[in-house]
Amino acid sequence: MKPTLLIGLGNPLMGDDGVGCAVAERLAHDPRLPDSAEVICGGSDLLRYAAQMEGRSRVLVLDAIQDGAEPGGIFVFADGQPGLDDHQDHAHHLSAVQAIRLLEAIAPIRCTLVGIAISSAAMADRLSPAVEARMPAIVDRVLEEVERWLV
Amino acid sequence: MKTVVIEHLARVEGHGGITVELDGDSVAGVRFDVFEGARLLEPLVRGKRFDEVAPTLSRICAICSVAHSLTSLKATENAFGVQVTPQTELLRELLYLGESIESHALHLFFLAAPDYLNYPSAIALAADNPDAVRLGLRLKKLGNSIQEIIGGRAIHPVNAVVGGFGRAPAVDRLIELRHALEEGLKDSDGGIDLMAALPPADFCRCETVYTALRSPGLDSYYAGDEVVVASNGDRTVVRAADYRTLTNEKPMPHSHAKHSTFGGKPFMVGSLARLTVNPQRLAGRMAAAMERLQLRLPAVNPMDNNKAQAVELIGDIARALEITGQFLRDGVRDEPPVTVQPRAASGTGITEAPRGLLIHSYTYDAGGRITAADVITPTALNAASMELHFRRTAEQCPERTDTAIAKRLEMVARAYDPCISCSVHVVHRR
């Protein structure tokens, strides 16, 4: 088992909501990805990957964040994810923040949430031009974060 | 006149909300605001080849990806007159069971149980009762394992293809699955214990019309092309191709979802409807679980949908074990998918998603490219029934405070296990 796991979350049919998945897909094919890191392109239900998360030294969860910041910006929240809303607002799955807090409460899992800023999520099968244009920079920034946790 | 408003219905995706207008003790008006994204999907598939449609539409929802994928395949195969093999039908049934097990475990343990026990979320429940949360996670993982072993990966199954199945599961994986299912049966007994210990939630008594796919055998979710509407002892059969007579949709000014009624009456879809329409399933472990949970059919309390999910959970694991045993006994052949000859035609597929009847209906041109698509989700079908049950809940709440009425309304809404939009889930700062 590789010590670092990256999980990209998002719904690729909801435009920029799928940015976490899109970044994970690009990382999976990026030669710069360290050998010690594994990538999963997930949907929108992080709990599905609970079993794969156990036993890793660090799990990085990539997800869209909507808080008014410029699209493509990166925000990193480690260990407890202070400042993030864990309000239960889903019908049949938990949000990334809820799922991380739940798993950290019952298992020795250490997560870092990497939020990628988006301005809206609407039905579309591709990213918005604004976020697409930032993708190379987003991938670079996420790789820096991966390297940081490898040290 | 006063108004109880739940603007952002907790635990409901999208922006669903409930508004109840009270005139003294009587209810003057009820609105359930649904923003139903699934209806807007047609532009995403128009022009796609027949073999690209299911992989695209399986992405509508991470929890229901198997449901959308298999319903899409049924619609396409019906359009082109394709008959799949019995082995493919059994593999698809097993795949669907995996999704239902996962979805029911998630809903019962992480969304419904905290409600009944007065916890604000599953995170708070985990602090006091981590074993219940671990039990739920194990059952959820079991559902995931089935989907991975049979579907080829954890979400958005790659093995479900038009005309058949991509790759047959390996024997060693089936042995692994049989062991996991045997353990899962013990866990599901624990799930029934948990449900039986929850406080009663008799919030709403209301005669209800139930609508579900008529199961031709033991298959609860995938097989069948006829829908039964069960109303006060009467059973009306509607063929898949005639689904529009069932949905009979009426646009509502307050909602993006059109309201569906049958014979002028709202109807409920989901676990409770499946058990009501298919009583032949209620034997063995399912019958014992019903007795333990004191679930009587036809139910008059929509909260019983939670009990029905628990009964299905145990029945689904038992059925998955039976199918896995059959594959291990008889073997699984590598069968190439049936050759598909596209033609200009329309086809409709109906299945039972974990939260109820799911309809996909497509029109193809002669080259096998889609020209029109209609996707009708269980939550859209349930919208009128939910409003009826909200009205009765508000009328029957003995404590006439906004807080008491709102709490009951939220719990009734969640008992439907609704998915209001599929499925934006971004993180928000406090």
Tab-separated table of C-alpha atoms in Angstrom, chain B residues 18-424:
chain	number	residue	atom	x	y	z
B	18	ILE	CA	-40.598	23.094	2.620
B	19	THR	CA	-43.125	25.852	3.251
B	20	VAL	CA	-46.241	25.217	5.315
B	21	GLU	CA	-48.866	27.939	5.829
B	22	LEU	CA	-50.848	27.503	9.037
B	23	ASP	CA	-54.196	29.165	9.690
B	24	GLY	CA	-54.731	28.448	13.353
B	25	ASP	CA	-54.552	24.667	13.665
B	26	SER	CA	-55.434	24.039	10.049
B	27	VAL	CA	-52.989	23.900	7.164
B	28	ALA	CA	-53.763	26.445	4.444
B	29	GLY	CA	-50.971	25.525	2.048
B	30	VAL	CA	-47.914	23.303	1.563
B	31	ARG	CA	-45.088	23.660	-0.924
B	32	PHE	CA	-42.115	21.396	-1.487
B	33	ASP	CA	-39.660	23.298	-3.649
B	34	VAL	CA	-37.779	20.869	-5.818
B	35	PHE	CA	-34.989	21.879	-8.127
B	36	GLU	CA	-34.734	18.738	-10.166
B	37	GLY	CA	-31.570	18.736	-12.199
B	38	ALA	CA	-31.994	15.343	-13.833
B	39	ARG	CA	-34.579	16.706	-16.255
B	40	LEU	CA	-32.058	19.081	-17.739
B	41	LEU	CA	-29.748	16.301	-18.836
B	42	GLU	CA	-30.997	15.874	-22.371
B	43	PRO	CA	-28.499	18.342	-23.903
B	44	LEU	CA	-25.642	16.310	-22.415
B	45	VAL	CA	-26.591	13.140	-24.296
B	46	ARG	CA	-28.218	14.452	-27.476
B	47	GLY	CA	-26.163	13.272	-30.456
B	48	LYS	CA	-24.247	10.635	-28.488
B	49	ARG	CA	-23.879	7.097	-29.832
B	50	PHE	CA	-25.955	4.402	-28.130
B	51	ASP	CA	-22.899	2.936	-26.395
B	52	GLU	CA	-21.896	6.322	-24.924
B	53	VAL	CA	-25.209	7.064	-23.221
B	54	ALA	CA	-25.069	4.781	-20.153
B	55	PRO	CA	-21.465	5.746	-19.233
B	56	THR	CA	-22.481	9.413	-19.391
B	57	LEU	CA	-25.747	9.149	-17.480
B	58	SER	CA	-24.273	6.851	-14.802
B	59	ARG	CA	-22.463	9.983	-13.651
B	60	ILE	CA	-25.692	11.773	-12.711
B	61	CYS	CA	-25.224	10.507	-9.180
B	62	ALA	CA	-22.373	8.787	-7.305
B	63	ILE	CA	-24.774	6.824	-5.108
B	64	CYS	CA	-27.130	5.789	-7.915
B	65	SER	CA	-24.601	5.283	-10.709
B	66	VAL	CA	-25.563	1.609	-11.155
B	67	ALA	CA	-29.271	2.488	-11.225
B	68	HIS	CA	-28.798	5.098	-13.942
B	69	SER	CA	-26.407	2.881	-15.896
B	70	LEU	CA	-28.638	-0.215	-15.905
B	71	THR	CA	-31.853	1.730	-16.537
B	72	SER	CA	-30.125	3.419	-19.456
B	73	LEU	CA	-29.034	0.032	-20.854
B	74	LYS	CA	-32.588	-1.300	-20.569
B	75	ALA	CA	-33.956	1.703	-22.462
B	76	THR	CA	-31.380	1.357	-25.241
B	77	GLU	CA	-31.801	-2.427	-25.505
B	78	ASN	CA	-35.589	-2.055	-25.624
B	79	ALA	CA	-35.221	0.489	-28.437
B	80	PHE	CA	-33.066	-1.872	-30.512
B	81	GLY	CA	-34.917	-5.079	-29.594
B	82	VAL	CA	-31.887	-6.593	-27.857
B	83	GLN	CA	-32.431	-9.564	-25.536
B	84	VAL	CA	-29.540	-10.150	-23.142
B	85	THR	CA	-28.591	-13.590	-21.788
B	86	PRO	CA	-29.880	-14.974	-18.458
B	87	GLN	CA	-26.315	-14.732	-17.088
B	88	THR	CA	-26.174	-11.024	-17.940
B	89	GLU	CA	-29.525	-10.475	-16.232
B	90	LEU	CA	-28.243	-12.212	-13.094
B	91	LEU	CA	-24.972	-10.259	-13.084
B	92	ARG	CA	-26.928	-7.017	-13.459
B	93	GLU	CA	-29.240	-8.022	-10.616
B	94	LEU	CA	-26.237	-8.688	-8.358
B	95	LEU	CA	-24.661	-5.369	-9.335
B	96	TYR	CA	-27.908	-3.563	-8.513
B	97	LEU	CA	-28.099	-5.331	-5.134
B	98	GLY	CA	-24.639	-3.948	-4.346
B	99	GLU	CA	-25.828	-0.415	-4.958
B	100	SER	CA	-28.968	-0.882	-2.895
B	101	ILE	CA	-27.039	-2.365	0.041
B	102	GLU	CA	-24.632	0.555	-0.017
B	103	SER	CA	-27.351	3.182	-0.375
B	104	HIS	CA	-29.626	1.766	2.333
B	105	ALA	CA	-26.713	1.367	4.781
B	106	LEU	CA	-25.682	4.957	4.179
B	107	HIS	CA	-29.194	6.312	4.615
B	108	LEU	CA	-30.152	4.264	7.676
B	109	PHE	CA	-26.927	4.584	9.673
B	110	PHE	CA	-25.641	8.026	8.726
B	111	LEU	CA	-28.771	10.032	7.906
B	112	ALA	CA	-31.868	8.480	9.524
B	113	ALA	CA	-30.437	7.103	12.798
B	114	PRO	CA	-29.034	10.483	13.965
B	115	ASP	CA	-32.503	11.982	13.368
B	116	TYR	CA	-34.317	9.431	15.522
B	117	LEU	CA	-31.709	9.664	18.277
B	118	ASN	CA	-31.689	13.474	18.258
B	119	TYR	CA	-28.120	13.914	17.073
B	120	PRO	CA	-27.387	16.801	14.701
B	121	SER	CA	-25.300	14.550	12.452
B	122	ALA	CA	-23.588	11.190	12.097
B	123	ILE	CA	-20.390	12.824	13.383
B	124	ALA	CA	-22.082	13.520	16.727
B	125	LEU	CA	-23.532	9.999	16.749
B	126	ALA	CA	-20.047	8.564	16.137
B	127	ALA	CA	-18.723	10.306	19.266
B	128	ASP	CA	-21.240	8.484	21.492
B	129	ASN	CA	-21.841	5.311	19.528
B	130	PRO	CA	-18.870	4.563	17.276
B	131	ASP	CA	-19.885	0.899	16.958
B	132	ALA	CA	-23.131	1.834	15.185
B	133	VAL	CA	-21.194	3.981	12.720
B	134	ARG	CA	-18.607	1.232	12.158
B	135	LEU	CA	-21.421	-1.257	11.529
B	136	GLY	CA	-22.903	1.090	8.935
B	137	LEU	CA	-19.520	1.530	7.282
B	138	ARG	CA	-18.990	-2.238	7.069
B	139	LEU	CA	-22.359	-2.706	5.367
B	140	LYS	CA	-21.667	0.180	3.030
B	141	LYS	CA	-18.301	-1.351	2.175
B	142	LEU	CA	-20.028	-4.651	1.396
B	143	GLY	CA	-22.226	-2.882	-1.164
B	144	ASN	CA	-19.140	-1.187	-2.617
B	145	SER	CA	-17.324	-4.532	-2.888
B	146	ILE	CA	-20.151	-6.065	-4.908
B	147	GLN	CA	-20.110	-3.096	-7.275
B	148	GLU	CA	-16.343	-3.281	-7.634
B	149	ILE	CA	-16.164	-7.056	-8.169
B	150	ILE	CA	-19.135	-7.259	-10.530
B	151	GLY	CA	-19.157	-3.777	-12.070
B	152	GLY	CA	-15.403	-3.589	-12.565
B	153	ARG	CA	-14.840	-0.557	-10.360
B	154	ALA	CA	-16.268	1.128	-7.283
B	155	ILE	CA	-18.434	3.696	-9.082
B	156	HIS	CA	-19.675	4.160	-12.626
B	157	PRO	CA	-19.558	0.468	-13.607
B	158	VAL	CA	-17.518	-0.286	-16.734
B	159	ASN	CA	-18.676	-3.894	-17.107
B	160	ALA	CA	-22.313	-3.020	-17.754
B	161	VAL	CA	-22.454	-2.527	-21.523
B	162	VAL	CA	-25.184	-2.495	-24.158
B	163	GLY	CA	-26.097	-6.108	-24.986
B	164	GLY	CA	-24.311	-7.815	-22.140
B	165	PHE	CA	-21.494	-7.707	-19.652
B	166	GLY	CA	-17.897	-6.654	-20.209
B	167	ARG	CA	-15.873	-9.072	-18.110
B	168	ALA	CA	-17.123	-11.949	-16.003
B	169	PRO	CA	-16.007	-11.839	-12.350
B	170	ALA	CA	-13.059	-14.101	-11.448
B	171	VAL	CA	-13.766	-17.129	-9.243
B	172	ASP	CA	-11.385	-16.000	-6.481
B	173	ARG	CA	-13.206	-12.644	-6.301
B	174	LEU	CA	-16.556	-14.440	-6.067
B	175	ILE	CA	-15.215	-16.585	-3.201
B	176	GLU	CA	-14.041	-13.410	-1.487
B	177	LEU	CA	-17.479	-11.892	-2.066
B	178	ARG	CA	-19.300	-14.923	-0.660
B	179	HIS	CA	-17.295	-14.650	2.543
B	180	ALA	CA	-18.001	-10.899	2.806
B	181	LEU	CA	-21.727	-11.509	2.260
B	182	GLU	CA	-21.828	-14.181	4.979
B	183	GLU	CA	-20.280	-11.670	7.379
B	184	GLY	CA	-22.665	-9.018	6.066
B	185	LEU	CA	-25.686	-11.129	6.967
B	186	LYS	CA	-24.564	-11.086	10.594
B	187	ASP	CA	-24.035	-7.330	10.388
B	188	SER	CA	-27.472	-6.799	8.899
B	189	ASP	CA	-28.966	-8.574	11.911
B	190	GLY	CA	-27.177	-5.913	13.968
B	191	GLY	CA	-28.759	-3.295	11.748
B	192	ILE	CA	-32.224	-4.635	12.493
B	193	ASP	CA	-31.362	-4.551	16.227
B	194	LEU	CA	-30.394	-0.890	15.865
B	195	MET	CA	-33.574	-0.014	13.974
B	196	ALA	CA	-35.759	-1.909	16.455
B	197	ALA	CA	-34.255	0.117	19.306
B	198	LEU	CA	-35.044	3.515	17.746
B	199	PRO	CA	-37.895	5.500	19.287
B	200	PRO	CA	-41.217	5.378	17.405
B	201	ALA	CA	-41.884	8.100	14.825
B	202	ASP	CA	-45.611	7.994	14.185
B	203	PHE	CA	-45.781	11.520	12.793
B	204	CYS	CA	-48.243	11.137	9.981
B	205	ARG	CA	-51.084	8.708	9.378
B	206	CYS	CA	-52.321	8.847	5.827
B	207	GLU	CA	-53.724	6.354	3.371
B	208	THR	CA	-51.075	6.155	0.655
B	209	VAL	CA	-50.926	4.983	-2.961
B	210	TYR	CA	-47.801	2.891	-3.630
B	211	THR	CA	-46.153	2.480	-7.027
B	212	ALA	CA	-43.333	0.080	-7.874
B	213	LEU	CA	-41.939	-2.214	-10.536
B	214	ARG	CA	-43.641	-5.588	-10.526
B	215	SER	CA	-40.917	-8.093	-9.778
B	216	PRO	CA	-41.215	-11.102	-12.106
B	217	GLY	CA	-39.260	-13.312	-9.686
B	218	LEU	CA	-36.869	-12.710	-6.846
B	219	ASP	CA	-35.195	-9.713	-8.503
B	220	SER	CA	-36.250	-6.534	-6.696
B	221	TYR	CA	-34.522	-3.832	-8.677
B	222	TYR	CA	-33.548	-4.662	-12.250
B	223	ALA	CA	-35.894	-7.093	-13.989
B	224	GLY	CA	-39.432	-6.387	-15.143
B	225	ASP	CA	-41.225	-4.021	-17.479
B	226	GLU	CA	-44.501	-3.471	-15.666
B	227	VAL	CA	-45.328	-1.069	-12.896
B	228	VAL	CA	-48.070	-1.682	-10.347
B	229	VAL	CA	-50.015	1.142	-8.726
B	230	ALA	CA	-51.451	-0.220	-5.470
B	231	SER	CA	-54.266	1.852	-4.026
B	232	ASN	CA	-56.559	0.744	-1.252
B	233	GLY	CA	-56.567	-2.894	-2.367
B	234	ASP	CA	-56.734	-2.121	-6.113
B	235	ARG	CA	-53.766	-2.908	-8.333
B	236	THR	CA	-53.378	-1.207	-11.719
B	237	VAL	CA	-50.666	-2.356	-14.122
B	238	VAL	CA	-48.819	0.134	-16.357
B	239	ARG	CA	-46.380	-1.059	-19.040
B	240	ALA	CA	-42.972	0.612	-19.290
B	241	ALA	CA	-43.746	1.974	-22.752
B	242	ASP	CA	-46.835	3.712	-21.309
B	243	TYR	CA	-44.937	5.429	-18.502
B	244	ARG	CA	-46.361	8.831	-19.406
B	245	THR	CA	-49.811	7.719	-18.272
B	246	LEU	CA	-48.207	6.967	-14.945
B	247	THR	CA	-46.267	10.168	-14.571
B	248	ASN	CA	-49.129	12.316	-15.861
B	249	GLU	CA	-47.096	15.337	-15.023
B	250	LYS	CA	-48.373	18.713	-13.977
B	251	PRO	CA	-45.962	21.660	-13.869
B	252	MET	CA	-45.960	23.411	-10.507
B	253	PRO	CA	-45.117	27.132	-10.246
B	254	HIS	CA	-43.022	26.645	-7.098
B	255	SER	CA	-40.952	23.726	-8.298
B	256	HIS	CA	-38.688	22.760	-11.173
B	257	ALA	CA	-40.064	19.213	-10.862
B	258	LYS	CA	-43.445	18.468	-12.355
B	259	HIS	CA	-45.848	16.742	-10.007
B	260	SER	CA	-46.852	13.192	-10.896
B	261	THR	CA	-50.214	11.724	-9.935
B	262	PHE	CA	-52.147	8.617	-10.966
B	263	GLY	CA	-55.927	8.792	-11.119
B	264	GLY	CA	-55.590	12.245	-9.599
B	265	LYS	CA	-53.806	10.887	-6.527
B	266	PRO	CA	-50.181	11.387	-5.478
B	267	PHE	CA	-48.227	8.147	-5.119
B	268	MET	CA	-45.155	7.072	-3.177
B	269	VAL	CA	-42.215	5.176	-4.675
B	270	GLY	CA	-39.306	3.558	-2.813
B	271	SER	CA	-38.707	0.675	-0.413
B	272	LEU	CA	-42.148	0.746	1.178
B	273	ALA	CA	-43.792	0.698	-2.258
B	274	ARG	CA	-41.595	-2.217	-3.415
B	275	LEU	CA	-42.542	-4.352	-0.422
B	276	THR	CA	-46.217	-3.458	-0.810
B	277	VAL	CA	-46.329	-4.268	-4.530
B	278	ASN	CA	-44.231	-7.455	-4.270
B	279	PRO	CA	-45.367	-9.280	-1.108
B	280	GLN	CA	-44.012	-12.596	-2.461
B	281	ARG	CA	-40.551	-11.367	-1.440
B	282	LEU	CA	-41.494	-11.187	2.221
B	283	ALA	CA	-40.339	-14.588	3.413
B	284	GLY	CA	-37.491	-15.913	5.530
B	285	ARG	CA	-35.182	-13.269	6.949
B	286	MET	CA	-37.234	-10.411	5.490
B	287	ALA	CA	-40.422	-11.655	7.156
B	288	ALA	CA	-38.587	-12.049	10.459
B	289	ALA	CA	-37.166	-8.517	10.165
B	290	MET	CA	-40.643	-7.119	9.419
B	291	GLU	CA	-41.986	-8.792	12.511
B	292	ARG	CA	-39.112	-7.506	14.619
B	293	LEU	CA	-39.669	-3.945	13.366
B	294	GLN	CA	-43.464	-4.303	13.569
B	295	LEU	CA	-43.820	-3.207	9.970
B	296	ARG	CA	-47.369	-3.776	8.688
B	297	LEU	CA	-48.345	-3.390	5.024
B	298	PRO	CA	-49.883	-1.423	3.485
B	299	ALA	CA	-48.368	1.186	5.759
B	300	VAL	CA	-50.093	4.450	6.629
B	301	ASN	CA	-46.982	6.132	8.022
B	302	PRO	CA	-44.316	7.329	5.539
B	303	MET	CA	-41.681	7.037	8.280
B	304	ASP	CA	-42.045	3.285	7.784
B	305	ASN	CA	-39.964	3.710	4.633
B	306	ASN	CA	-36.934	3.571	6.951
B	307	LYS	CA	-38.093	0.209	8.327
B	308	ALA	CA	-38.720	-1.022	4.794
B	309	GLN	CA	-35.145	-0.098	3.829
B	310	ALA	CA	-33.831	-2.103	6.800
B	311	VAL	CA	-35.948	-5.097	5.725
B	312	GLU	CA	-34.666	-4.759	2.149
B	313	LEU	CA	-31.083	-4.469	3.378
B	314	ILE	CA	-31.215	-7.893	4.986
B	315	GLY	CA	-33.110	-9.383	2.035
B	316	ASP	CA	-30.651	-7.882	-0.454
B	317	ILE	CA	-27.638	-9.398	1.288
B	318	ALA	CA	-29.340	-12.804	1.432
B	319	ARG	CA	-30.253	-12.610	-2.267
B	320	ALA	CA	-26.723	-11.471	-3.232
B	321	LEU	CA	-25.322	-14.453	-1.321
B	322	GLU	CA	-27.700	-16.757	-3.166
B	323	ILE	CA	-26.642	-15.417	-6.592
B	324	THR	CA	-22.942	-15.527	-5.713
B	325	GLY	CA	-23.354	-19.138	-4.577
B	326	GLN	CA	-25.123	-19.954	-7.842
B	327	PHE	CA	-22.253	-18.467	-9.883
B	328	LEU	CA	-19.704	-20.430	-7.853
B	329	ARG	CA	-21.717	-23.634	-8.265
B	330	ASP	CA	-22.573	-23.300	-11.968
B	331	GLY	CA	-19.617	-21.197	-13.131
B	332	VAL	CA	-19.601	-17.858	-14.982
B	333	ARG	CA	-18.954	-18.004	-18.707
B	334	ASP	CA	-17.124	-15.316	-20.663
B	335	GLU	CA	-19.937	-14.229	-22.949
B	336	PRO	CA	-19.431	-11.569	-25.621
B	337	PRO	CA	-22.182	-8.938	-25.579
B	338	VAL	CA	-25.052	-9.507	-28.006
B	339	THR	CA	-24.430	-7.709	-31.303
B	340	VAL	CA	-26.505	-4.549	-31.487
B	341	GLN	CA	-28.015	-3.346	-34.736
B	342	PRO	CA	-28.969	0.324	-34.276
B	343	ARG	CA	-32.195	1.555	-35.848
B	344	ALA	CA	-34.462	4.577	-35.654
B	345	ALA	CA	-36.568	3.693	-32.638
B	346	SER	CA	-37.652	4.651	-29.140
B	347	GLY	CA	-37.236	2.621	-25.991
B	348	THR	CA	-38.024	2.947	-22.300
B	349	GLY	CA	-36.252	1.337	-19.370
B	350	ILE	CA	-37.739	1.150	-15.896
B	351	THR	CA	-35.955	-0.142	-12.795
B	352	GLU	CA	-36.095	0.346	-9.052
B	353	ALA	CA	-33.313	2.651	-7.866
B	354	PRO	CA	-32.655	2.426	-4.110
B	355	ARG	CA	-35.080	5.334	-3.536
B	356	GLY	CA	-37.740	4.217	-6.027
B	357	LEU	CA	-38.882	3.934	-9.601
B	358	LEU	CA	-36.415	5.296	-12.160
B	359	ILE	CA	-37.378	5.868	-15.794
B	360	HIS	CA	-35.121	6.481	-18.788
B	361	SER	CA	-36.731	6.872	-22.203
B	362	TYR	CA	-34.780	7.560	-25.410
B	363	THR	CA	-35.327	8.114	-29.100
B	364	TYR	CA	-32.543	7.111	-31.516
B	365	ASP	CA	-31.961	7.919	-35.170
B	366	ALA	CA	-31.069	5.254	-37.758
B	367	GLY	CA	-27.365	5.646	-37.003
B	368	GLY	CA	-27.886	4.882	-33.320
B	369	ARG	CA	-27.454	8.448	-32.112
B	370	ILE	CA	-29.792	9.824	-29.485
B	371	THR	CA	-32.252	12.515	-30.574
B	372	ALA	CA	-34.387	12.786	-27.409
B	373	ALA	CA	-33.999	11.637	-23.811
B	374	ASP	CA	-36.276	11.703	-20.803
B	375	VAL	CA	-34.946	10.851	-17.320
B	376	ILE	CA	-37.485	10.778	-14.490
B	377	THR	CA	-36.094	10.216	-11.019
B	378	PRO	CA	-37.798	8.796	-7.923
B	379	THR	CA	-37.622	12.104	-6.079
B	380	ALA	CA	-39.491	13.836	-8.907
B	381	LEU	CA	-42.142	11.082	-8.833
B	382	ASN	CA	-42.426	11.445	-5.053
B	383	ALA	CA	-42.805	15.231	-4.984
B	384	ALA	CA	-46.633	15.271	-4.854
B	385	SER	CA	-46.717	12.481	-2.259
B	386	MET	CA	-44.201	14.328	-0.120
B	387	GLU	CA	-46.406	17.431	-0.160
B	388	LEU	CA	-49.404	15.328	0.885
B	389	HIS	CA	-47.458	13.803	3.771
B	390	PHE	CA	-46.090	17.202	4.821
B	391	ARG	CA	-49.644	18.489	4.992
B	392	ARG	CA	-50.819	15.574	7.129
B	393	THR	CA	-47.721	15.831	9.349
B	394	ALA	CA	-48.352	19.519	9.997
B	395	GLU	CA	-52.063	18.866	10.641
B	396	GLN	CA	-51.417	15.967	13.023
B	397	CYS	CA	-48.512	17.409	15.033
B	398	PRO	CA	-49.820	17.611	18.605
B	399	GLU	CA	-47.330	20.300	19.626
B	400	ARG	CA	-48.222	23.448	17.643
B	401	THR	CA	-44.831	25.182	17.778
B	402	ASP	CA	-42.832	26.002	14.649
B	403	THR	CA	-39.868	24.020	15.986
B	404	ALA	CA	-41.872	20.857	16.648
B	405	ILE	CA	-43.626	20.996	13.274
B	406	ALA	CA	-40.387	21.750	11.414
B	407	LYS	CA	-38.532	18.847	13.061
B	408	ARG	CA	-41.250	16.394	12.029
B	409	LEU	CA	-41.413	17.775	8.503
B	410	GLU	CA	-37.668	17.343	8.088
B	411	MET	CA	-37.757	13.774	9.359
B	412	VAL	CA	-40.638	12.856	7.022
B	413	ALA	CA	-38.732	14.408	4.099
B	414	ARG	CA	-35.614	12.425	4.937
B	415	ALA	CA	-37.587	9.197	5.305
B	416	TYR	CA	-38.162	9.492	1.554
B	417	ASP	CA	-34.347	9.468	1.173
B	418	PRO	CA	-34.674	12.201	-1.441
B	419	CYS	CA	-32.079	13.315	-3.951
B	420	ILE	CA	-33.135	16.717	-5.128
B	421	SER	CA	-30.377	17.604	-7.498
B	422	CYS	CA	-27.781	15.297	-8.893
B	423	SER	CA	-25.507	16.303	-7.349
B	424	VAL	CA	-23.560	19.410	-6.449
